PDB file of C-alpha atoms and ligand atoms in Angstrom:
ATOM      1  CA  UNK A1008     -21.151  -5.143  -3.924  1.00 46.00           C
ATOM      2  CA  UNK A1009     -20.871  -6.478  -0.380  1.00 48.00           C
ATOM      3  CA  UNK A1010     -17.902  -8.683   0.403  1.00 46.00           C
ATOM      4  CA  UNK A1011     -20.224 -11.454   1.639  1.00 47.00           C
ATOM      5  CA  UNK A1012     -22.351 -11.740  -1.518  1.00 48.00           C
ATOM      6  CA  UNK A1013     -19.922 -13.868  -3.534  1.00 59.00           C
ATOM      7  CA  UNK A1014     -16.504 -14.951  -2.389  1.00 59.00           C
ATOM      8  CA  UNK A1015     -13.830 -13.096  -4.360  1.00 81.00           C
ATOM      9  CA  UNK A1016     -16.342 -11.081  -6.421  1.00 89.00           C
ATOM     10  CA  UNK A1017     -15.118  -7.883  -4.753  1.00 92.00           C
ATOM     11  CA  UNK A1018     -11.515  -8.704  -5.662  1.00 91.00           C
ATOM     12  CA  UNK A1019     -12.528  -8.989  -9.334  1.00 92.00           C
ATOM     13  CA  UNK A1020     -14.281  -5.611  -9.076  1.00 92.00           C
ATOM     14  CA  UNK A1021     -11.158  -3.950  -7.658  1.00 93.00           C
ATOM     15  CA  UNK A1022      -8.957  -5.406 -10.406  1.00 94.00           C
ATOM     16  CA  UNK A1023     -11.374  -4.556 -13.225  1.00 94.00           C
ATOM     17  CA  UNK A1024     -11.732  -0.964 -12.003  1.00 94.00           C
ATOM     18  CA  UNK A1025      -7.919  -0.746 -12.089  1.00 94.00           C
ATOM     19  CA  UNK A1026      -7.967  -2.212 -15.615  1.00 95.00           C
ATOM     20  CA  UNK A1027      -6.009  -5.291 -14.513  1.00 95.00           C
ATOM     21  CA  UNK A1028      -6.951  -8.802 -15.599  1.00 95.00           C
ATOM     22  CA  UNK A1029      -8.337 -10.719 -12.579  1.00 93.00           C
ATOM     23  CA  UNK A1030      -5.917 -13.658 -12.450  1.00 93.00           C
ATOM     24  CA  UNK A1031      -6.050 -16.072  -9.517  1.00 91.00           C
ATOM     25  CA  UNK A1032      -2.790 -14.718  -8.092  1.00 94.00           C
ATOM     26  CA  UNK A1033      -3.886 -11.082  -8.344  1.00 95.00           C
ATOM     27  CA  UNK A1034      -7.253 -11.928  -6.747  1.00 94.00           C
ATOM     28  CA  UNK A1035      -5.518 -13.722  -3.898  1.00 94.00           C
ATOM     29  CA  UNK A1036      -3.154 -10.805  -3.295  1.00 96.00           C
ATOM     30  CA  UNK A1037      -6.033  -8.290  -3.470  1.00 96.00           C
ATOM     31  CA  UNK A1038      -7.853 -10.332  -0.828  1.00 95.00           C
ATOM     32  CA  UNK A1039      -4.802 -10.239   1.475  1.00 95.00           C
ATOM     33  CA  UNK A1040      -4.127  -6.552   0.840  1.00 96.00           C
ATOM     34  CA  UNK A1041      -7.644  -5.108   0.981  1.00 94.00           C
ATOM     35  CA  UNK A1042      -9.661  -7.694   2.916  1.00 92.00           C
ATOM     36  CA  UNK A1043      -9.200  -6.212   6.379  1.00 87.00           C
ATOM     37  CA  UNK A1044      -9.007  -2.427   6.190  1.00 90.00           C
ATOM     38  CA  UNK A1045      -6.017  -0.230   5.451  1.00 94.00           C
ATOM     39  CA  UNK A1046      -2.537  -1.600   5.946  1.00 95.00           C
ATOM     40  CA  UNK A1047       1.164  -1.044   5.258  1.00 96.00           C
ATOM     41  CA  UNK A1048       3.123  -3.942   3.839  1.00 96.00           C
ATOM     42  CA  UNK A1049       6.336  -4.864   2.021  1.00 95.00           C
ATOM     43  CA  UNK A1050       6.725  -7.611  -0.590  1.00 96.00           C
ATOM     44  CA  UNK A1051       8.378 -10.052   1.830  1.00 95.00           C
ATOM     45  CA  UNK A1052       5.533  -9.787   4.356  1.00 95.00           C
ATOM     46  CA  UNK A1053       2.882 -10.197   1.655  1.00 97.00           C
ATOM     47  CA  UNK A1054       4.783 -13.173   0.230  1.00 97.00           C
ATOM     48  CA  UNK A1055       4.771 -14.893   3.659  1.00 97.00           C
ATOM     49  CA  UNK A1056       1.043 -14.265   4.034  1.00 97.00           C
ATOM     50  CA  UNK A1057       0.340 -15.562   0.543  1.00 96.00           C
ATOM     51  CA  UNK A1058       2.301 -18.767   1.176  1.00 97.00           C
ATOM     52  CA  UNK A1059       0.584 -19.225   4.563  1.00 97.00           C
ATOM     53  CA  UNK A1060      -2.822 -18.910   2.870  1.00 94.00           C
ATOM     54  CA  UNK A1061      -1.902 -21.676   0.430  1.00 94.00           C
ATOM     55  CA  UNK A1062      -1.052 -19.574  -2.619  1.00 94.00           C
ATOM     56  CA  UNK A1063       1.597 -20.960  -4.972  1.00 94.00           C
ATOM     57  CA  UNK A1064       3.658 -18.010  -6.193  1.00 95.00           C
ATOM     58  CA  UNK A1065       7.171 -16.579  -6.062  1.00 96.00           C
ATOM     59  CA  UNK A1066       8.525 -13.544  -4.242  1.00 97.00           C
ATOM     60  CA  UNK A1067       9.268 -12.025  -7.677  1.00 97.00           C
ATOM     61  CA  UNK A1068       5.586 -12.333  -8.605  1.00 96.00           C
ATOM     62  CA  UNK A1069       4.627 -10.540  -5.396  1.00 97.00           C
ATOM     63  CA  UNK A1070       7.126  -7.742  -6.167  1.00 96.00           C
ATOM     64  CA  UNK A1071       5.822  -7.409  -9.712  1.00 96.00           C
ATOM     65  CA  UNK A1072       2.182  -7.462  -8.630  1.00 96.00           C
ATOM     66  CA  UNK A1073       2.737  -4.820  -5.935  1.00 97.00           C
ATOM     67  CA  UNK A1074       4.352  -2.574  -8.544  1.00 96.00           C
ATOM     68  CA  UNK A1075       1.495  -3.224 -11.004  1.00 96.00           C
ATOM     69  CA  UNK A1076      -1.003  -2.332  -8.264  1.00 97.00           C
ATOM     70  CA  UNK A1077       0.966   0.845  -7.543  1.00 97.00           C
ATOM     71  CA  UNK A1078       1.030   1.792 -11.235  1.00 96.00           C
ATOM     72  CA  UNK A1079      -2.723   1.123 -11.450  1.00 96.00           C
ATOM     73  CA  UNK A1080      -3.374   3.419  -8.481  1.00 95.00           C
ATOM     74  CA  UNK A1081      -4.466   0.718  -6.032  1.00 95.00           C
ATOM     75  CA  UNK A1082      -1.505   1.261  -3.694  1.00 96.00           C
ATOM     76  CA  UNK A1083       0.872   4.031  -2.751  1.00 95.00           C
ATOM     77  CA  UNK A1084       4.551   3.489  -2.060  1.00 95.00           C
ATOM     78  CA  UNK A1085       5.841   4.892   1.217  1.00 94.00           C
ATOM     79  CA  UNK A1086       9.336   6.300   0.834  1.00 90.00           C
ATOM     80  CA  UNK A1087      10.899   5.205   4.102  1.00 89.00           C
ATOM     81  CA  UNK A1088      14.494   5.539   2.977  1.00 87.00           C
ATOM     82  CA  UNK A1089      15.126   1.880   3.812  1.00 87.00           C
ATOM     83  CA  UNK A1090      16.153  -0.681   1.211  1.00 87.00           C
ATOM     84  CA  UNK A1091      12.666  -2.254   1.253  1.00 89.00           C
ATOM     85  CA  UNK A1092       9.669  -0.826  -0.563  1.00 91.00           C
ATOM     86  CA  UNK A1093       6.614  -0.374   1.651  1.00 95.00           C
ATOM     87  CA  UNK A1094       3.127   0.013   0.268  1.00 97.00           C
ATOM     88  CA  UNK A1095       0.008   1.579   1.745  1.00 97.00           C
ATOM     89  CA  UNK A1096      -3.581   0.667   0.835  1.00 96.00           C
ATOM     90  CA  UNK A1097      -4.742   4.064   2.110  1.00 95.00           C
ATOM     91  CA  UNK A1098      -4.468   6.394  -0.888  1.00 94.00           C
ATOM     92  CA  UNK A1099      -5.252   9.636   0.934  1.00 92.00           C
ATOM     93  CA  UNK A1100      -2.221  11.833   1.688  1.00 91.00           C
ATOM     94  CA  UNK A1101      -0.921  11.228   5.215  1.00 94.00           C
ATOM     95  CA  UNK A1102       2.332  10.992   7.138  1.00 95.00           C
ATOM     96  CA  UNK A1103       4.065   7.977   8.635  1.00 96.00           C
ATOM     97  CA  UNK A1104       6.290   6.800  11.442  1.00 96.00           C
ATOM     98  CA  UNK A1105       8.975   4.328  10.355  1.00 96.00           C
ATOM     99  CA  UNK A1106      10.550   2.256  13.128  1.00 96.00           C
ATOM    100  CA  UNK A1107      13.990   1.258  11.812  1.00 93.00           C
ATOM    101  CA  UNK A1108      14.646  -1.394  14.462  1.00 94.00           C
ATOM    102  CA  UNK A1109      11.796  -3.651  13.338  1.00 92.00           C
ATOM    103  CA  UNK A1110      10.908  -2.149   9.923  1.00 90.00           C
ATOM    104  CA  UNK A1111       7.438  -1.232  11.139  1.00 93.00           C
ATOM    105  CA  UNK A1112       5.378   1.476   9.429  1.00 95.00           C
ATOM    106  CA  UNK A1113       2.379   3.145  10.994  1.00 95.00           C
ATOM    107  CA  UNK A1114       0.287   6.222  10.308  1.00 96.00           C
ATOM    108  CA  UNK A1115       1.332   9.446  11.980  1.00 95.00           C
ATOM    109  CA  UNK A1116      -1.847  11.260  13.029  1.00 94.00           C
ATOM    110  CA  UNK A1117      -2.012  14.751  11.517  1.00 91.00           C
ATOM    111  CA  UNK A1118      -2.535  16.338  14.945  1.00 93.00           C
ATOM    112  CA  UNK A1119       0.883  15.084  16.080  1.00 94.00           C
ATOM    113  CA  UNK A1120       2.852  16.857  13.378  1.00 93.00           C
ATOM    114  CA  UNK A1121       3.154  20.412  12.155  1.00 92.00           C
ATOM    115  CA  UNK A1122       4.811  21.338   8.884  1.00 91.00           C
ATOM    116  CA  UNK A1123       5.148  24.946   7.831  1.00 93.00           C
ATOM    117  CA  UNK A1124       5.950  25.807   4.237  1.00 94.00           C
ATOM    118  CA  UNK A1125       7.556  29.150   3.574  1.00 95.00           C
ATOM    119  CA  UNK A1126       5.759  31.881   1.622  1.00 95.00           C
ATOM    120  CA  UNK A1127       8.669  31.833  -0.828  1.00 95.00           C
ATOM    121  CA  UNK A1128       8.081  28.163  -1.589  1.00 95.00           C
ATOM    122  CA  UNK A1129       4.308  28.553  -1.882  1.00 94.00           C
ATOM    123  CA  UNK A1130       4.796  31.410  -4.362  1.00 94.00           C
ATOM    124  CA  UNK A1131       7.184  29.292  -6.396  1.00 96.00           C
ATOM    125  CA  UNK A1132       5.377  25.931  -6.610  1.00 96.00           C
ATOM    126  CA  UNK A1133       1.859  24.506  -6.516  1.00 94.00           C
ATOM    127  CA  UNK A1134       1.887  22.201  -3.468  1.00 92.00           C
ATOM    128  CA  UNK A1135      -0.488  19.242  -3.866  1.00 89.00           C
ATOM    129  CA  UNK A1136       0.170  17.579  -0.527  1.00 87.00           C
ATOM    130  CA  UNK A1137       2.744  17.335   2.231  1.00 89.00           C
ATOM    131  CA  UNK A1138       3.592  13.876   3.516  1.00 91.00           C
ATOM    132  CA  UNK A1139       6.295  13.217   6.065  1.00 93.00           C
ATOM    133  CA  UNK A1140       8.089  10.035   7.122  1.00 95.00           C
ATOM    134  CA  UNK A1141       9.530  10.297  10.628  1.00 95.00           C
ATOM    135  CA  UNK A1142      12.254   7.672  11.043  1.00 95.00           C
ATOM    136  CA  UNK A1143      12.723   6.368  14.560  1.00 94.00           C
TER     137      UNK A1143
HETATM  138 ZN1   ZN B1265      -0.385   4.897   5.957  1.00 59.29          ZN
END
């Protein structure tokens, strides 16, 4: 379904596919998270955006919803090593740059990084993906 056909219909589709009930708050957060391409975001940033767009909800609700979306496979958590949890709407394996000074996360293009796994490791385990966070 195209995003222009019915306002919010696409947010209901996303939630139903993830087997989550399409409440008003979840629909609003889906719109903010997935309405403009892939993005990285933490709960505090999403909370500010939700309040600015007129939503009436608490920071705790945003935290809980982000974790529900992660559990449902809509988001991935980026392990930055900071005390804040960052989430990515892009589910494909990829690496990140994490700028500690301003808590900014951005994608690290694959051509800018090279990771070599040893033969010993590859014989020992079945590697599904390699994702790196470079802290700056
Ligand atoms: Zn990313």
